[in-house]
Coordinates of N, CA and C in Angstrom, one line a residue:
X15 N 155.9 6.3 36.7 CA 155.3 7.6 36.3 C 154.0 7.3 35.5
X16 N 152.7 8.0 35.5 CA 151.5 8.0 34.9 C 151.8 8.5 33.6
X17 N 151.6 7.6 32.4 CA 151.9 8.1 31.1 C 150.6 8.8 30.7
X18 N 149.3 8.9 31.5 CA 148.2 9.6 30.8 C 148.6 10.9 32.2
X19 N 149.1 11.2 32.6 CA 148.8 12.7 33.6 C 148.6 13.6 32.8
X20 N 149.5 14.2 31.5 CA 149.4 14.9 30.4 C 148.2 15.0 30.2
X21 N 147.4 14.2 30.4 CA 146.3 14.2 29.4 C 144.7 14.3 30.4
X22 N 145.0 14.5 31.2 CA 144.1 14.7 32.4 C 143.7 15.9 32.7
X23 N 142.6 16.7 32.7 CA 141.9 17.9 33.1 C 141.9 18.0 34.7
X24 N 142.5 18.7 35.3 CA 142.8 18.5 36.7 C 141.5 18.9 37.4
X25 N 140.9 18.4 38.6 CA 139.7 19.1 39.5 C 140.9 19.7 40.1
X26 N 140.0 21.1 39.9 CA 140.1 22.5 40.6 C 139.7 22.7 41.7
X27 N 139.6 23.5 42.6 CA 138.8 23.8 43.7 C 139.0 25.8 44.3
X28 N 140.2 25.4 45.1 CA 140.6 27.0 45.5 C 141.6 26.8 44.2
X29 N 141.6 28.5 44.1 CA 142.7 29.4 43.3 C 143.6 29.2 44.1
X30 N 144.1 29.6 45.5 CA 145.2 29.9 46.0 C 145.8 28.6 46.1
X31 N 145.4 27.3 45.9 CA 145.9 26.0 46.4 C 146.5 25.9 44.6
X32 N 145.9 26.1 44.0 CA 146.3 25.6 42.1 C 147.5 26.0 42.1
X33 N 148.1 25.2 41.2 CA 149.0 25.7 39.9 C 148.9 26.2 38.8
X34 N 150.5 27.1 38.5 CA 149.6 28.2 37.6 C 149.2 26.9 36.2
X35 N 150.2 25.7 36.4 CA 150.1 24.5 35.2 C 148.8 23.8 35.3
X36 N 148.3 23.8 36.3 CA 146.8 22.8 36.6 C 146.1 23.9 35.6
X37 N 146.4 25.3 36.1 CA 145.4 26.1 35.2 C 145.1 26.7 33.6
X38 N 146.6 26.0 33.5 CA 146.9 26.2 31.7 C 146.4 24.9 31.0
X39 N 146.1 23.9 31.7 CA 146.1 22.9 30.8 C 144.0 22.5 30.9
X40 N 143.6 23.2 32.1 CA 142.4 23.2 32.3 C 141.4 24.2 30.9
X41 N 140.8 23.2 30.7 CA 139.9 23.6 29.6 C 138.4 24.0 29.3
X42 N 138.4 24.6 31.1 CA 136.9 25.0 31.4 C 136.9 25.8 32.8
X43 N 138.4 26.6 33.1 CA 138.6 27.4 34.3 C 137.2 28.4 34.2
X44 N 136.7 28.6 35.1 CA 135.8 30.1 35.2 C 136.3 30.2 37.0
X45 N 136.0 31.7 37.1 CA 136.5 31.8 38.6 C 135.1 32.4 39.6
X46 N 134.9 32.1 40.6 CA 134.1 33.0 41.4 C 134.6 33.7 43.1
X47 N 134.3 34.4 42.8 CA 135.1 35.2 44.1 C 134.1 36.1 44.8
X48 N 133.9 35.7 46.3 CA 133.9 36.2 47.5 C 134.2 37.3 47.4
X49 N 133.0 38.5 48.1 CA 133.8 39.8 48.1 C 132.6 40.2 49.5
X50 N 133.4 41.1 50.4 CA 132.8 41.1 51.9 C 132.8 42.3 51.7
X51 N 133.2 42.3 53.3 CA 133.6 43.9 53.6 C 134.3 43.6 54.9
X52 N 135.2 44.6 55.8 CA 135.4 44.3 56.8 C 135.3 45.4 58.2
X53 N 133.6 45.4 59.0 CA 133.0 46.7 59.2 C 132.1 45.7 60.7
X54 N 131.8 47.1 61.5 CA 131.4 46.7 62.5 C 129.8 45.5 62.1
X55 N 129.6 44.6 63.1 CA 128.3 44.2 63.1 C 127.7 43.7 64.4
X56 N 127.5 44.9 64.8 CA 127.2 44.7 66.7 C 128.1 44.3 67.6
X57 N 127.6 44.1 68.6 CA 128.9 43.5 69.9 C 128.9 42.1 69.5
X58 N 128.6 41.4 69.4 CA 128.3 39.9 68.7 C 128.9 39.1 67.5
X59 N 129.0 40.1 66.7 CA 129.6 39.5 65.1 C 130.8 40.1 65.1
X60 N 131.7 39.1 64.3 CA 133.2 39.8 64.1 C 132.8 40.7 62.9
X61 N 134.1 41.3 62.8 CA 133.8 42.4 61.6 C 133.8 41.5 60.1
X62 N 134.3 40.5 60.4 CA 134.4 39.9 59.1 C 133.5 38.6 58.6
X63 N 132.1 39.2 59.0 CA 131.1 38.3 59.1 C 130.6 38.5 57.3
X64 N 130.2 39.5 56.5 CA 129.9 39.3 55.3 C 131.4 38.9 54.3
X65 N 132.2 38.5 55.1 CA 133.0 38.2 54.1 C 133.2 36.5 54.2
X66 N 132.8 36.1 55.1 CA 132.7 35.0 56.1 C 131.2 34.3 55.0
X67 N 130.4 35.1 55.1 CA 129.5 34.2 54.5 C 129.3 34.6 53.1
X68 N 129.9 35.4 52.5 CA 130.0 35.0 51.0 C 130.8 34.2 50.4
X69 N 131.8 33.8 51.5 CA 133.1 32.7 51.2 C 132.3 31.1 51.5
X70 N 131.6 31.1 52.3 CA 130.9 30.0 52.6 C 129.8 29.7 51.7
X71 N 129.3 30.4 50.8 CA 128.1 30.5 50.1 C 128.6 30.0 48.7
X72 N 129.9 30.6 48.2 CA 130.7 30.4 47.1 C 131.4 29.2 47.3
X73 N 131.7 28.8 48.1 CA 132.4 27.6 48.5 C 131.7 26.5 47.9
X74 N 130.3 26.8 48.5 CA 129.1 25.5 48.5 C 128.6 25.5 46.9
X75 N 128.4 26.3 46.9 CA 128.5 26.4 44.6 C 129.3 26.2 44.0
X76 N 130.6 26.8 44.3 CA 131.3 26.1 43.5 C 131.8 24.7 43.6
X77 N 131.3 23.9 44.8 CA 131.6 22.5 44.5 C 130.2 21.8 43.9
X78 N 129.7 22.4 43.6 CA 128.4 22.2 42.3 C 128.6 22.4 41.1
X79 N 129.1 23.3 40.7 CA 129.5 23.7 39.4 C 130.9 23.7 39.2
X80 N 131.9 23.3 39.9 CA 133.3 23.0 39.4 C 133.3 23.7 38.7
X81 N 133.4 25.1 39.9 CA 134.1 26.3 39.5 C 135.7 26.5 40.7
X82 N 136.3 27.4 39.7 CA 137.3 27.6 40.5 C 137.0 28.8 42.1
X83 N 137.3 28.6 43.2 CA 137.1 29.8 44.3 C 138.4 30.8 45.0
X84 N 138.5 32.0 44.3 CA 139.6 32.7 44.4 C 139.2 32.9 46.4
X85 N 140.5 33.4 47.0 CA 140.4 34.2 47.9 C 139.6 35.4 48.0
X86 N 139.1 35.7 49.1 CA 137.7 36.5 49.2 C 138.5 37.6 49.1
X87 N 137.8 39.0 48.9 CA 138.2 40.5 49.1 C 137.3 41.1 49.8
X88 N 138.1 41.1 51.0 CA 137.5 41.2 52.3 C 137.4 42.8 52.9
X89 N 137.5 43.7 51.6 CA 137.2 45.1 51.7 C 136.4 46.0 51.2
X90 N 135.0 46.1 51.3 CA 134.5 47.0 50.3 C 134.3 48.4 50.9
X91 N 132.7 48.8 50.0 CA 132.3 50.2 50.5 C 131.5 50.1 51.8
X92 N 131.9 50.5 52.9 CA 131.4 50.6 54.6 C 131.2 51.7 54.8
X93 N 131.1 52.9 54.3 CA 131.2 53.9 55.0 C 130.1 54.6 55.9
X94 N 128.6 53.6 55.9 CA 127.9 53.9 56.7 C 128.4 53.4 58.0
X95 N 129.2 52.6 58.3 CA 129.5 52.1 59.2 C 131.0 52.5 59.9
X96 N 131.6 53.5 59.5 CA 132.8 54.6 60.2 C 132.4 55.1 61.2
X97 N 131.7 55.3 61.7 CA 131.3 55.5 63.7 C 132.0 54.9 64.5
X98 N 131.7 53.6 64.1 CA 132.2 52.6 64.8 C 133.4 51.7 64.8
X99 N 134.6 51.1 65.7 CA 135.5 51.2 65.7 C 135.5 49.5 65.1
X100 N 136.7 49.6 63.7 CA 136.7 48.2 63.0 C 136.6 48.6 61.9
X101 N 135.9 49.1 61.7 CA 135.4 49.2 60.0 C 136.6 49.8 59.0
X102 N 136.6 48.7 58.0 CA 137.8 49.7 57.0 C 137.3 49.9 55.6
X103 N 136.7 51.4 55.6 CA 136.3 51.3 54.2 C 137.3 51.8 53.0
X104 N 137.1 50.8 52.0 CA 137.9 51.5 51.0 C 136.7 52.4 50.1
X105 N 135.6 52.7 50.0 CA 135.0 53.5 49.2 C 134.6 52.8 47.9
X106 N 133.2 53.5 47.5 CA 132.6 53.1 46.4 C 133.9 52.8 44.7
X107 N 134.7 54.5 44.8 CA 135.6 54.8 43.7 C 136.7 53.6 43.7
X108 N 137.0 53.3 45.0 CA 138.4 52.7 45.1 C 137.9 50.9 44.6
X109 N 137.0 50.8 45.3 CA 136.6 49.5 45.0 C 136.1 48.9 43.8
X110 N 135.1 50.1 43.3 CA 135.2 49.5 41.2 C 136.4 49.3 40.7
X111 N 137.4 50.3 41.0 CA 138.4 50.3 40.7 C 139.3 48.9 40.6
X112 N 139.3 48.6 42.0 CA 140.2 47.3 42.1 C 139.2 46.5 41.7
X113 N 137.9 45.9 41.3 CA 137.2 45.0 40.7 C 137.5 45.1 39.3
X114 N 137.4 46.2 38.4 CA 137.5 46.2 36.9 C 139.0 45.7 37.0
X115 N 140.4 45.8 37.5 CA 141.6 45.3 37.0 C 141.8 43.8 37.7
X116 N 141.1 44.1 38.7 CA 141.0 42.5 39.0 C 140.1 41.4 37.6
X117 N 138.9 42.0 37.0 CA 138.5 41.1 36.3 C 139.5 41.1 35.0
X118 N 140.1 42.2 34.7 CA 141.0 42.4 33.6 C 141.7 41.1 33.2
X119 N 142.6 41.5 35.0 CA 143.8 40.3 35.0 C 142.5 38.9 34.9
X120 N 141.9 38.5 35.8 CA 140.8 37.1 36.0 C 140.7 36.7 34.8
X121 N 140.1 37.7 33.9 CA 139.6 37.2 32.4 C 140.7 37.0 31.4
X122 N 142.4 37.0 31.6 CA 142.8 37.0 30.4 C 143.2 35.9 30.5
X123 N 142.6 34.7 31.4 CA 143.1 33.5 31.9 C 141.7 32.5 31.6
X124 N 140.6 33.0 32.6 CA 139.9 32.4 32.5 C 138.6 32.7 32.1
X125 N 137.6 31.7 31.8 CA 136.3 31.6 30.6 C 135.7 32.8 31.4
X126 N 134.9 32.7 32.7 CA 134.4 33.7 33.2 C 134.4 33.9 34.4
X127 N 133.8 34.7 34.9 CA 134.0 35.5 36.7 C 132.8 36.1 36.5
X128 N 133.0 35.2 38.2 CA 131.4 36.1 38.8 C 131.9 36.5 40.6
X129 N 131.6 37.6 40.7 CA 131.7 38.6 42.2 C 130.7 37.4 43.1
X130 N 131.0 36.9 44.4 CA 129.6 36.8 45.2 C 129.8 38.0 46.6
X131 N 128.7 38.8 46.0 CA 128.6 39.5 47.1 C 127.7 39.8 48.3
X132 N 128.5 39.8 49.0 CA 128.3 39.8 50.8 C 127.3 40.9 51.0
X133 N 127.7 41.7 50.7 CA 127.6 43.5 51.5 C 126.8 44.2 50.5
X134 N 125.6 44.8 51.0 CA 124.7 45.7 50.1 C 125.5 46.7 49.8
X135 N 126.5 47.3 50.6 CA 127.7 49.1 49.8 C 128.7 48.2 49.1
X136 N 128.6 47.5 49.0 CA 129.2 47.4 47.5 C 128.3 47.0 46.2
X137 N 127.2 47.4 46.3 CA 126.2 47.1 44.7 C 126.6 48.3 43.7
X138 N 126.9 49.6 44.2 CA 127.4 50.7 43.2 C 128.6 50.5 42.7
X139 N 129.7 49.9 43.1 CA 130.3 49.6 42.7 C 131.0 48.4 41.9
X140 N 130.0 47.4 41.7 CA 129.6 46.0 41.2 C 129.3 46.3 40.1
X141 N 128.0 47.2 40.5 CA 127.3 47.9 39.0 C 128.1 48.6 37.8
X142 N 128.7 49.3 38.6 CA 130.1 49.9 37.6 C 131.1 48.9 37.0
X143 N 131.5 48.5 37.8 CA 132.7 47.4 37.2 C 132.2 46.3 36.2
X144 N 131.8 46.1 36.7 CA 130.6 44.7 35.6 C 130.5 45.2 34.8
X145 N 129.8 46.5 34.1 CA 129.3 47.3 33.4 C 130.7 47.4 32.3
X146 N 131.8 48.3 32.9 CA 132.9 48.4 32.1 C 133.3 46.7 31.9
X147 N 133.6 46.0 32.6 CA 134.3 44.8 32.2 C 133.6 44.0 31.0
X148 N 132.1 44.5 30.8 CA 131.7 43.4 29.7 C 131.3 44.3 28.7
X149 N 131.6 45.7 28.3 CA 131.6 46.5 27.6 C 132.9 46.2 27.0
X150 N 134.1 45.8 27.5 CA 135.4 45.3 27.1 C 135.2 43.9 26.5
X151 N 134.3 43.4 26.8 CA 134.0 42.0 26.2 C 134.6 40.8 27.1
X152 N 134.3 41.6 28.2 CA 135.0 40.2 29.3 C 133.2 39.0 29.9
X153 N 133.7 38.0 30.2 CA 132.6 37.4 30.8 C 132.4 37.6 31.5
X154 N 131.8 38.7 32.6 CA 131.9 38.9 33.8 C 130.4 39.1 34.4
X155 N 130.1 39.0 35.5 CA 128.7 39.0 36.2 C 129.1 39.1 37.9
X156 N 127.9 39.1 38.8 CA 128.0 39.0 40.0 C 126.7 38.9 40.3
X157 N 127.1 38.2 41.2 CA 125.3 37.5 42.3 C 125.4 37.7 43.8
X158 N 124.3 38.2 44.1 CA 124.1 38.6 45.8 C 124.3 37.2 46.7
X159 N 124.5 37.8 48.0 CA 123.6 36.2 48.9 C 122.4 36.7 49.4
X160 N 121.2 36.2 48.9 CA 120.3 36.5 49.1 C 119.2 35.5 49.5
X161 N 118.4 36.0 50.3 CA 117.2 35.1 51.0 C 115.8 36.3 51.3
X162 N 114.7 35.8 51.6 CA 113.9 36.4 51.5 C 113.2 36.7 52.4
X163 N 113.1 37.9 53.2 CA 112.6 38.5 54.1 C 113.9 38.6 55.6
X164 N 115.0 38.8 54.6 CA 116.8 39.4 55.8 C 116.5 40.7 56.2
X165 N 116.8 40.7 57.4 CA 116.4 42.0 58.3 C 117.8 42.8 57.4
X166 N 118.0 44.0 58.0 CA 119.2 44.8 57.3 C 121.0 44.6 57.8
X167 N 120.7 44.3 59.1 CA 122.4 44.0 59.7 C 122.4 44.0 61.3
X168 N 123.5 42.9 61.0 CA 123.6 41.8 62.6 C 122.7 41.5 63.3
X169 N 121.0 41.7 62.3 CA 119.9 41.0 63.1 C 119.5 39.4 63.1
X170 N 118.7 38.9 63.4 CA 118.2 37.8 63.1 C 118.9 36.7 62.0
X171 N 118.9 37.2 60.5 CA 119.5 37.1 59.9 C 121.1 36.6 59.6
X172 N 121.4 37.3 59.7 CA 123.3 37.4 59.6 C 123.8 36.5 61.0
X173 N 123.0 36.9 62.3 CA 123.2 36.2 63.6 C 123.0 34.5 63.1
X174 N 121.6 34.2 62.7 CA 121.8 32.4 62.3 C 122.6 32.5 61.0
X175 N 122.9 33.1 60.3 CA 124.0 32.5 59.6 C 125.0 32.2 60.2
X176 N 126.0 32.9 60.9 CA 127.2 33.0 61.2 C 126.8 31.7 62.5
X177 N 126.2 31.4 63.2 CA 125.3 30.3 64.0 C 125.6 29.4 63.5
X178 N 125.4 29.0 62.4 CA 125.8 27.6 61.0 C 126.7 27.4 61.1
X179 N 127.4 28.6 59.9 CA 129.0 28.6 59.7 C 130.2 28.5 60.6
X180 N 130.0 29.7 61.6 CA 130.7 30.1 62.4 C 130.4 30.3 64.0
X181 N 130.1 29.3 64.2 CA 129.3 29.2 65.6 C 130.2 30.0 67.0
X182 N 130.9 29.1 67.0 CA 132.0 29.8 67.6 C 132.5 31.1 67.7
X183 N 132.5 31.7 66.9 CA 132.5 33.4 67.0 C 131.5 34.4 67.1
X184 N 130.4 33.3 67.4 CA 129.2 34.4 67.9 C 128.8 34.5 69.4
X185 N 129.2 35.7 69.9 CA 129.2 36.2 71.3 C 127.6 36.4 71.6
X186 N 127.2 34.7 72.1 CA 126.0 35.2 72.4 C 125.4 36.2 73.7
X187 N 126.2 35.7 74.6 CA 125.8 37.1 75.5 C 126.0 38.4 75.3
X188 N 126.6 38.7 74.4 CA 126.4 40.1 74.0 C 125.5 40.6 72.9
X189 N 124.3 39.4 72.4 CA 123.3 40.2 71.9 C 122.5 41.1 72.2
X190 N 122.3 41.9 71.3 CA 121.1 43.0 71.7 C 120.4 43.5 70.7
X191 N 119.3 43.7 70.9 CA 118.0 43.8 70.2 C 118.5 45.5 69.4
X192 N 118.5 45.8 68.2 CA 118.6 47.2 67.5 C 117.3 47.3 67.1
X193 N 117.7 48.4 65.9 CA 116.6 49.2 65.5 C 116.0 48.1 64.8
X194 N 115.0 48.2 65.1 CA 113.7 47.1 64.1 C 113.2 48.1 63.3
X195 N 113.1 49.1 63.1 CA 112.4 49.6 61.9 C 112.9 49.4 60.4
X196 N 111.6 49.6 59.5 CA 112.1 49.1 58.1 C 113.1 49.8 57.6
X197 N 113.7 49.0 56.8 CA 115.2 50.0 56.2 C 114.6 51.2 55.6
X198 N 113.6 51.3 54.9 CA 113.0 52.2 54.0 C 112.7 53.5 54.7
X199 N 112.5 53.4 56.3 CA 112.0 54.5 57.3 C 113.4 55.3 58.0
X200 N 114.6 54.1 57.7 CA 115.6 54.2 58.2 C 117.0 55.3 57.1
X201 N 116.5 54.9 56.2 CA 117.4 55.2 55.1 C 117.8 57.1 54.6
X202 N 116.7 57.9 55.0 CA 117.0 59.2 55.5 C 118.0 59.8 56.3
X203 N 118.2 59.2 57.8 CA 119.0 59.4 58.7 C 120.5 59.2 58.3
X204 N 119.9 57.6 57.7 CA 121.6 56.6 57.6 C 122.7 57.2 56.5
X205 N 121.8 58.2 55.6 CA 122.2 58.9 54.8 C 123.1 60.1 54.9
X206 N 122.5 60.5 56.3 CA 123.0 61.4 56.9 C 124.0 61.8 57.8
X207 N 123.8 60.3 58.8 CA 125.0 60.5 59.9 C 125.2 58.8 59.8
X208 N 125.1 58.1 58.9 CA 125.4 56.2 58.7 C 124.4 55.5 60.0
X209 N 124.8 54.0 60.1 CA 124.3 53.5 61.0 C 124.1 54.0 62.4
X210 N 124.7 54.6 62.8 CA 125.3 55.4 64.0 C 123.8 56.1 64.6
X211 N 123.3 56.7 63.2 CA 122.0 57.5 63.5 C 121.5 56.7 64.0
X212 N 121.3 56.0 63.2 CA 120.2 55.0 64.2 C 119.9 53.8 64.6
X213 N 121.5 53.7 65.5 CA 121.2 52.2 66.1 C 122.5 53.0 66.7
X214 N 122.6 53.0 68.2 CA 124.1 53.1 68.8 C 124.6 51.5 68.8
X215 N 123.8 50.2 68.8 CA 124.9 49.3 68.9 C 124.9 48.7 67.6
X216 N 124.4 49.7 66.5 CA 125.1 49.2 65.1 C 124.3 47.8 64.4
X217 N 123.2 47.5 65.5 CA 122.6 46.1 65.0 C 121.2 46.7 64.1
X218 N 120.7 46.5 63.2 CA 119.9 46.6 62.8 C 118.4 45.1 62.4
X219 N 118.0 45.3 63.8 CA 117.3 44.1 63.5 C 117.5 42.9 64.6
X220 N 116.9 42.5 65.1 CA 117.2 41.5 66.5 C 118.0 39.8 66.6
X221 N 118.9 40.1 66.9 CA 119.8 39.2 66.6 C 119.8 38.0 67.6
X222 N 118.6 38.3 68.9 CA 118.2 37.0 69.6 C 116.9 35.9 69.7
X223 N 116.6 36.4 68.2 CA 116.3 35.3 68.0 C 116.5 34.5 66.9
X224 N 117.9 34.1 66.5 CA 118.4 33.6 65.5 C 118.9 32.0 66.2
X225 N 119.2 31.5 65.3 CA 119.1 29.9 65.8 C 120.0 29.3 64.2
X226 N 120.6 28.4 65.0 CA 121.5 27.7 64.1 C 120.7 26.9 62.6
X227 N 119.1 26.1 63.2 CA 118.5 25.1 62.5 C 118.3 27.0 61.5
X228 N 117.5 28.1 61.9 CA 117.5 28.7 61.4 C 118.7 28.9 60.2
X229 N 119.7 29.4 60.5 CA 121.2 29.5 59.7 C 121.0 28.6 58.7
X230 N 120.8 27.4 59.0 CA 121.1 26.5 57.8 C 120.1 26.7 56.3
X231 N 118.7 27.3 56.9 CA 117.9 27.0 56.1 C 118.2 28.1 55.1
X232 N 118.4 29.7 56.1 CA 118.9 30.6 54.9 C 120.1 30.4 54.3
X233 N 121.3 29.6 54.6 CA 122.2 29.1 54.0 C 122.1 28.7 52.4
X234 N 121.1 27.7 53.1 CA 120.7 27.0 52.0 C 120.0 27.5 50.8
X235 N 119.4 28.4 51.0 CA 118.1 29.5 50.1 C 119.3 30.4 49.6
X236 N 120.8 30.9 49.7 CA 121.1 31.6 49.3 C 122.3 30.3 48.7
X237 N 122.4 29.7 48.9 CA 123.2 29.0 47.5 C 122.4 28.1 46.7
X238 N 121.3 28.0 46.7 CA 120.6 27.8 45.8 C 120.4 28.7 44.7
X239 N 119.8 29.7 45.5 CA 119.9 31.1 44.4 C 121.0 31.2 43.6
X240 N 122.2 31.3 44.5 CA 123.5 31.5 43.7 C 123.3 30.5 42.7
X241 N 123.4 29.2 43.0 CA 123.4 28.7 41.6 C 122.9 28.7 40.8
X242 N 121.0 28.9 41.0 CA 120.6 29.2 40.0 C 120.7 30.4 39.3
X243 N 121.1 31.5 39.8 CA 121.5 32.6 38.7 C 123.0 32.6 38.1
X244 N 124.3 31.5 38.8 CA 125.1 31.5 37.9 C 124.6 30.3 37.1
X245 N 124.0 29.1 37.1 CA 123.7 28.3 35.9 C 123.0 28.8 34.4
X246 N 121.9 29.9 34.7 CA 121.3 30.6 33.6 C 122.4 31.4 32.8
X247 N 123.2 32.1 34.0 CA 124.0 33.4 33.1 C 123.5 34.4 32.6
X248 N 122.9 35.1 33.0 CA 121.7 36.3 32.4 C 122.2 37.5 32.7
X249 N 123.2 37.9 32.7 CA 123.1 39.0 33.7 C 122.1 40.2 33.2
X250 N 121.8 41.1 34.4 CA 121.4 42.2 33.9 C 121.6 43.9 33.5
X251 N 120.6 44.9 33.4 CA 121.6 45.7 33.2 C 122.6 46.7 34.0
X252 N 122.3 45.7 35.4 CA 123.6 46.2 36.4 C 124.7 45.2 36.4
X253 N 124.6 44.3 35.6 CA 125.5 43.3 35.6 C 125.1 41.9 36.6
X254 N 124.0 42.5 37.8 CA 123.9 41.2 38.4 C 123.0 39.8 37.7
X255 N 123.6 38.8 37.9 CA 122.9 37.9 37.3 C 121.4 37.3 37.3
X256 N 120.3 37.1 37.0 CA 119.0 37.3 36.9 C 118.5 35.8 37.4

């Protein structure tokens, strides 16, 4: 038997794989967790495509920062996207909700937690939870996957990612070109009757011309970012990290 095991700080990786002992004796746990949604994204993408790539995005940072990676929460706010068959929204209310007792319990264990989130409908509710959790004096933050100039949904974008990651589950013969107009022109309607208004196949944004070499590059631009805004720690005054 190893007379130094005792004395050894264990590498971490997934939450679900630890012990609760690896995690008591670790003297630098912080957690980050994946948070998606699980909602239509054209004929092409499974529903569980932003939960898919905030898990893959968090994965790749935290084996940078030897951070711990909880299991994703693969439910947020979708409710623009209830038209269409798949989508399960739990709502803005319900979802702060389970983020503030989720960090409750996270924080009375570990240094800090940060949300990576997937899904634009869940930012009102990030904003909220964050907000109360570090009002309580918890360490808590959250960072987007973001890249610069992403169409709005299952276009171009999201299509080469999942291309990367998840190649295999992208039905390419069933792409189809959606609404190209700016979200900003779009955001009236969608307000009004969701995606549905204005895209019958739910894609926003053209999803054939996405390409794998593509995928990698925004891959890459969004765990960069991640890391750079969890290495600073800034958050701001919505809680996301700066």
């Amino acid at each position: 038997m190893n007379s130094s095991y005792h004395h050894r700080v264990p590498v971490l990786g997934e939450l679900g794989s630890a012990t609760s002992r690896q995690l008591s004796i670790s003297t630098s746990s912080s957690i980050m967790v994946p948070l998606g949604s699980t909602e239509q994204h054209g004929p092409h993408l499974p529903l569980d495509t932003d939960t898919r790539i905030a898990t893959a995005v968090t994965r790749a940072v935290a084996q940078r920062l030897d951070w711990l990676v909880a299991p994703g929460i693969a439910y947020g706010a979708s409710g623009e996207h209830q038209s269409f068959a798949g989508t399960i929204s739990i709502g803005t209310e319900a979802l702060t909700m389970l983020l503030v007792e989720y960090g409750r319990s996270a924080t009375s264990w570990a240094q800090r937690l940060v949300f990576v989130n997937g899904h634009g409908g869940n930012v009102g509710a990030l904003t909220e939870a964050i907000a109360r959790l570090r009002a309580e004096g918890r360490d808590a933050g959250w960072s987007p996957c973001a890249s610069a100039g992403a169409d709005p949904h299952a276009g171009h974008t999201e299509t080469s990612l999942l291309l990367h990651i998840s190649p295999g589950d992208v039905r390419a013969d069933r792409m189809l070109v959606g609404n190209e107009a700016p979200l900003s022109e779009l955001l009236p309607s969608m307000r009004r009757g969701g995606v549905a208004a204005v895209s019958q196949t739910g894609v926003l944004g053209d999803p054939t011309t996405a390409t794998a070499v593509e995928g990698r590059r925004i891959f890459s631009e969004m765990v960069d970012d991640c890391e750079r805004r969890i290495s600073r720690w800034l958050p701001g005054p919505d809680g996301m990290l700066t």
